[in-house]
Amino acid sequence: MSVHELNEIEKPSNNTLPESALENAESGERTYQRLAEQIMALIHEGEFALGARLPSERGLADRFQVSRTAVREAVIALEVQEIVEVRLGSGIYVRGLPGSVKQLYVPAGPGPFELLRARRLIEGEIAGQAADLRKDGDIDRIYAALAEMRDNCDDKRANEASDLKFHQRLAEATGNTVLVHVITALWEQLRGPIWARLEDHFHTPALRQASLADHQKVFSAIVSRDVVAARLAMHEHIDRVVGEFVKGWA
């Protein structure tokens, strides 16, 4: 292709996306953050009074044309700020009236479900690679982390520490140190206030037992060097976590 032909190619317009979308992309603002601000604006304007019950998650999703996971994250962000209160089995209620929408603080960075989607993609491949490349010493280290998870099922904090260790050991089994750092960084981002509040609602001893069984499936596939089964078991594990965290409140 000649230089003349290159010059004739039309350059893409800077206004291909709506202006609001460009602003959101540039600011890094996420859907759940914008939605939290919109819901708080409705409370501030008096559409929902103190003590009033908000529409259901499905109703909010339909009204604002967003996913239910975005609604879940937005509501949790407002709950952390004590603007709303989630009552399991009942619904979402206005707890406090904001002085102004500008007072809302929503933590920067990705929300829990965005991080879980990233984990599903990355850790599924890590599990598959671990099944293909693991050595006997890796099996010993992965099993030790799994045994710690089992022994700490009644201790949430210790169980979480051994859970992270299990996933780090899988990454180590690939022989790629970058992946170990990626796993650690992903998990560090799951320690924010929104994730913590989600866990307060849904992280139960029963979920820890189910998670242990999921990890056992991953481990068994890696021992068998079954790449497909290891990847699938990891996907199913993270899908289970997502499924628990999107259970209905009312």
Tab-separated table of C-alpha atoms in Angstrom:
chain	number	residue	atom	x	y	z
A	1	MET	CA	0.000	0.000	0.000
A	2	SER	CA	1.411	3.393	-0.981
A	3	VAL	CA	1.738	6.450	1.230
A	4	HIS	CA	-0.884	8.152	-0.977
A	5	GLU	CA	-3.359	5.352	-0.284
A	6	LEU	CA	-2.670	5.569	3.439
A	7	ASN	CA	-3.343	9.305	3.403
A	8	GLU	CA	-6.733	8.700	1.797
A	9	ILE	CA	-7.905	6.364	4.551
A	10	GLU	CA	-10.424	8.210	6.665
A	11	LYS	CA	-9.321	8.672	10.237
A	12	PRO	CA	-11.808	7.465	12.846
A	13	SER	CA	-13.830	10.192	14.480
A	14	ASN	CA	-13.097	11.023	18.102
A	15	ASN	CA	-16.850	11.161	18.635
A	16	THR	CA	-17.644	7.572	17.672
A	17	LEU	CA	-18.898	6.962	21.214
A	18	PRO	CA	-21.425	9.156	22.989
A	19	GLU	CA	-19.760	11.913	24.972
A	20	SER	CA	-20.922	10.420	28.266
A	21	ALA	CA	-19.377	7.076	27.367
A	22	LEU	CA	-16.090	8.750	26.504
A	23	GLU	CA	-16.086	10.585	29.816
A	24	ASN	CA	-16.776	7.379	31.711
A	25	ALA	CA	-14.008	5.564	29.859
A	26	GLU	CA	-11.532	8.336	30.550
A	27	SER	CA	-12.432	8.656	34.225
A	28	GLY	CA	-12.449	4.910	34.804
A	29	GLU	CA	-15.890	5.198	36.399
A	30	ARG	CA	-17.725	1.907	36.393
A	31	THR	CA	-21.397	1.119	35.936
A	32	TYR	CA	-22.016	0.296	39.579
A	33	GLN	CA	-20.358	3.552	40.682
A	34	ARG	CA	-22.579	5.647	38.400
A	35	LEU	CA	-25.611	3.654	39.491
A	36	ALA	CA	-24.867	4.219	43.184
A	37	GLU	CA	-24.754	7.954	42.491
A	38	GLN	CA	-28.051	7.799	40.578
A	39	ILE	CA	-29.839	5.911	43.349
A	40	MET	CA	-28.507	8.295	45.966
A	41	ALA	CA	-29.701	11.239	43.857
A	42	LEU	CA	-33.227	9.799	43.924
A	43	ILE	CA	-33.036	9.503	47.709
A	44	HIS	CA	-31.643	13.031	47.993
A	45	GLU	CA	-34.451	14.382	45.797
A	46	GLY	CA	-37.098	12.726	47.979
A	47	GLU	CA	-38.335	9.950	45.700
A	48	PHE	CA	-37.511	7.483	48.469
A	49	ALA	CA	-38.004	8.722	52.034
A	50	LEU	CA	-36.162	7.630	55.161
A	51	GLY	CA	-37.260	4.096	55.987
A	52	ALA	CA	-38.818	3.534	52.565
A	53	ARG	CA	-38.245	0.307	50.716
A	54	LEU	CA	-36.454	0.635	47.385
A	55	PRO	CA	-37.588	-1.265	44.290
A	56	SER	CA	-36.287	-4.799	43.918
A	57	GLU	CA	-32.942	-5.422	42.260
A	58	ARG	CA	-34.770	-6.514	39.132
A	59	GLY	CA	-36.834	-3.337	39.221
A	60	LEU	CA	-33.739	-1.158	39.572
A	61	ALA	CA	-31.989	-3.084	36.794
A	62	ASP	CA	-34.945	-2.516	34.464
A	63	ARG	CA	-35.253	1.157	35.376
A	64	PHE	CA	-31.594	1.988	34.796
A	65	GLN	CA	-30.977	-0.596	32.045
A	66	VAL	CA	-28.070	-2.265	33.817
A	67	SER	CA	-27.269	-5.796	34.944
A	68	ARG	CA	-28.418	-7.152	38.293
A	69	THR	CA	-24.798	-7.626	39.335
A	70	ALA	CA	-24.240	-3.881	38.810
A	71	VAL	CA	-27.284	-3.213	41.003
A	72	ARG	CA	-25.947	-5.572	43.666
A	73	GLU	CA	-22.595	-3.772	43.721
A	74	ALA	CA	-24.223	-0.332	43.775
A	75	VAL	CA	-26.518	-1.265	46.656
A	76	ILE	CA	-23.616	-2.724	48.636
A	77	ALA	CA	-21.630	0.482	48.016
A	78	LEU	CA	-24.553	2.490	49.422
A	79	GLU	CA	-24.871	0.110	52.359
A	80	VAL	CA	-21.203	0.605	53.214
A	81	GLN	CA	-21.958	4.354	53.326
A	82	GLU	CA	-24.995	3.658	55.573
A	83	ILE	CA	-27.328	5.217	52.994
A	84	VAL	CA	-29.338	2.004	52.632
A	85	GLU	CA	-29.823	-1.127	54.691
A	86	VAL	CA	-30.180	-4.601	53.224
A	87	ARG	CA	-32.540	-6.854	55.175
A	88	LEU	CA	-32.248	-10.440	54.048
A	89	GLY	CA	-35.659	-11.850	53.300
A	90	SER	CA	-37.216	-8.390	53.128
A	91	GLY	CA	-35.467	-5.972	50.767
A	92	ILE	CA	-33.482	-2.738	50.537
A	93	TYR	CA	-34.440	0.211	52.756
A	94	VAL	CA	-33.329	3.832	53.017
A	95	ARG	CA	-31.301	4.116	56.195
A	96	GLY	CA	-29.810	7.606	55.983
A	97	LEU	CA	-30.496	10.760	54.007
A	98	PRO	CA	-27.403	12.126	52.249
A	99	GLY	CA	-26.604	15.816	52.554
A	100	SER	CA	-25.697	15.813	48.876
A	101	VAL	CA	-24.830	13.354	46.159
A	102	LYS	CA	-21.280	14.696	46.213
A	103	GLN	CA	-20.831	13.196	49.678
A	104	LEU	CA	-20.994	9.661	48.295
A	105	TYR	CA	-17.673	7.869	48.402
A	106	VAL	CA	-17.471	4.808	46.185
A	107	PRO	CA	-14.123	2.998	46.257
A	108	ALA	CA	-12.164	3.335	43.033
A	109	GLY	CA	-11.302	0.303	40.988
A	110	PRO	CA	-13.198	-2.734	39.744
A	111	GLY	CA	-16.172	-4.140	41.596
A	112	PRO	CA	-16.348	-7.678	43.015
A	113	PHE	CA	-18.085	-9.222	40.013
A	114	GLU	CA	-15.656	-7.678	37.529
A	115	LEU	CA	-12.822	-9.173	39.556
A	116	LEU	CA	-14.536	-12.556	39.697
A	117	ARG	CA	-14.937	-12.536	35.906
A	118	ALA	CA	-11.217	-11.825	35.605
A	119	ARG	CA	-10.432	-14.602	38.060
A	120	ARG	CA	-12.566	-17.064	36.103
A	121	LEU	CA	-10.727	-16.280	32.892
A	122	ILE	CA	-7.212	-16.231	34.327
A	123	GLU	CA	-7.421	-18.912	36.989
A	124	GLY	CA	-9.197	-21.353	34.709
A	125	GLU	CA	-6.196	-21.244	32.381
A	126	ILE	CA	-3.782	-21.425	35.301
A	127	ALA	CA	-5.485	-24.591	36.542
A	128	GLY	CA	-5.226	-26.119	33.080
A	129	GLN	CA	-1.554	-25.197	32.782
A	130	ALA	CA	-0.870	-26.531	36.278
A	131	ALA	CA	-2.402	-29.876	35.294
A	132	ASP	CA	-0.159	-30.017	32.246
A	133	LEU	CA	3.112	-28.806	33.767
A	134	ARG	CA	3.008	-29.718	37.452
A	135	LYS	CA	5.759	-31.718	39.141
A	136	ASP	CA	5.495	-34.052	42.118
A	137	GLY	CA	6.691	-31.317	44.449
A	138	ASP	CA	3.896	-29.052	43.217
A	139	ILE	CA	1.340	-31.729	44.090
A	140	ASP	CA	2.694	-31.882	47.639
A	141	ARG	CA	2.470	-28.101	48.048
A	142	ILE	CA	-1.018	-27.847	46.546
A	143	TYR	CA	-2.230	-30.672	48.777
A	144	ALA	CA	-0.775	-28.977	51.860
A	145	ALA	CA	-2.766	-25.818	51.069
A	146	LEU	CA	-5.901	-27.897	50.490
A	147	ALA	CA	-5.407	-29.643	53.835
A	148	GLU	CA	-5.098	-26.237	55.518
A	149	MET	CA	-8.399	-25.187	53.958
A	150	ARG	CA	-10.055	-28.322	55.311
A	151	ASP	CA	-8.596	-27.870	58.796
A	152	ASN	CA	-9.669	-24.205	58.894
A	153	CYS	CA	-13.234	-24.540	57.609
A	154	ASP	CA	-14.577	-23.136	60.895
A	155	ASP	CA	-12.164	-20.184	60.919
A	156	LYS	CA	-13.082	-17.728	58.152
A	157	ARG	CA	-9.867	-15.699	58.234
A	158	ALA	CA	-7.553	-18.717	58.327
A	159	ASN	CA	-9.627	-20.438	55.655
A	160	GLU	CA	-9.282	-17.440	53.335
A	161	ALA	CA	-5.507	-17.385	53.859
A	162	SER	CA	-5.176	-21.061	52.946
A	163	ASP	CA	-7.572	-20.544	50.009
A	164	LEU	CA	-5.265	-17.880	48.583
A	165	LYS	CA	-2.292	-20.151	49.195
A	166	PHE	CA	-3.988	-22.917	47.178
A	167	HIS	CA	-4.438	-20.620	44.190
A	168	GLN	CA	-0.874	-19.321	44.498
A	169	ARG	CA	0.433	-22.894	44.523
A	170	LEU	CA	-1.460	-23.586	41.302
A	171	ALA	CA	0.178	-20.564	39.694
A	172	GLU	CA	3.588	-21.708	40.931
A	173	ALA	CA	2.983	-25.096	39.318
A	174	THR	CA	2.866	-23.414	35.898
A	175	GLY	CA	6.476	-22.322	36.364
A	176	ASN	CA	5.515	-18.727	35.499
A	177	THR	CA	6.283	-16.297	38.319
A	178	VAL	CA	4.297	-13.535	36.614
A	179	LEU	CA	1.126	-15.559	37.153
A	180	VAL	CA	1.882	-15.842	40.860
A	181	HIS	CA	2.031	-12.047	41.065
A	182	VAL	CA	-1.178	-11.754	39.025
A	183	ILE	CA	-3.047	-14.054	41.422
A	184	THR	CA	-1.789	-12.169	44.454
A	185	ALA	CA	-2.756	-8.822	42.914
A	186	LEU	CA	-6.250	-10.043	41.990
A	187	TRP	CA	-6.882	-11.307	45.491
A	188	GLU	CA	-5.570	-8.112	47.064
A	189	GLN	CA	-8.221	-6.166	45.159
A	190	LEU	CA	-10.876	-8.394	46.726
A	191	ARG	CA	-10.139	-7.008	50.179
A	192	GLY	CA	-12.098	-3.770	49.778
A	193	PRO	CA	-15.194	-2.713	51.730
A	194	ILE	CA	-17.712	-3.753	49.060
A	195	TRP	CA	-16.331	-7.281	48.882
A	196	ALA	CA	-16.220	-7.465	52.690
A	197	ARG	CA	-19.886	-6.487	52.953
A	198	LEU	CA	-20.882	-9.020	50.297
A	199	GLU	CA	-19.126	-11.687	52.321
A	200	ASP	CA	-20.915	-10.542	55.480
A	201	HIS	CA	-24.205	-11.308	53.741
A	202	PHE	CA	-23.352	-14.500	51.908
A	203	HIS	CA	-20.096	-16.112	53.073
A	204	THR	CA	-21.264	-18.938	55.329
A	205	PRO	CA	-19.699	-22.137	56.724
A	206	ALA	CA	-21.797	-24.028	54.156
A	207	LEU	CA	-20.191	-22.011	51.350
A	208	ARG	CA	-16.739	-22.803	52.737
A	209	GLN	CA	-17.573	-26.523	52.709
A	210	ALA	CA	-18.806	-26.283	49.120
A	211	SER	CA	-15.681	-24.335	48.177
A	212	LEU	CA	-13.509	-27.040	49.737
A	213	ALA	CA	-15.235	-29.653	47.571
A	214	ASP	CA	-14.643	-27.460	44.505
A	215	HIS	CA	-10.945	-27.193	45.307
A	216	GLN	CA	-10.747	-30.956	45.774
A	217	LYS	CA	-12.060	-31.380	42.209
A	218	VAL	CA	-9.429	-28.978	40.900
A	219	PHE	CA	-6.724	-30.836	42.811
A	220	SER	CA	-7.862	-34.253	41.570
A	221	ALA	CA	-7.801	-33.054	37.963
A	222	ILE	CA	-4.294	-31.671	38.399
A	223	VAL	CA	-3.078	-34.938	39.948
A	224	SER	CA	-4.547	-36.752	36.923
A	225	ARG	CA	-2.973	-34.235	34.522
A	226	ASP	CA	-6.424	-33.629	33.067
A	227	VAL	CA	-6.155	-30.133	31.596
A	228	VAL	CA	-9.796	-29.867	30.518
A	229	ALA	CA	-11.173	-31.114	33.840
A	230	ALA	CA	-8.925	-28.778	35.835
A	231	ARG	CA	-10.042	-25.749	33.825
A	232	LEU	CA	-13.701	-26.755	34.097
A	233	ALA	CA	-13.468	-27.382	37.846
A	234	MET	CA	-12.023	-23.911	38.391
A	235	HIS	CA	-14.726	-22.316	36.256
A	236	GLU	CA	-17.414	-24.164	38.216
A	237	HIS	CA	-15.869	-23.060	41.504
A	238	ILE	CA	-15.903	-19.366	40.625
A	239	ASP	CA	-19.372	-19.706	39.095
A	240	ARG	CA	-20.530	-21.076	42.448
A	241	VAL	CA	-19.137	-18.041	44.282
A	242	VAL	CA	-20.864	-15.681	41.851
A	243	GLY	CA	-24.092	-17.650	42.230
A	244	GLU	CA	-23.972	-17.323	46.014
A	245	PHE	CA	-23.264	-13.600	45.867
A	246	VAL	CA	-26.212	-12.857	43.566
A	247	LYS	CA	-28.827	-14.732	45.589
A	248	GLY	CA	-31.981	-12.735	46.164
A	249	TRP	CA	-32.364	-10.612	49.276
A	250	ALA	CA	-36.140	-10.719	49.446
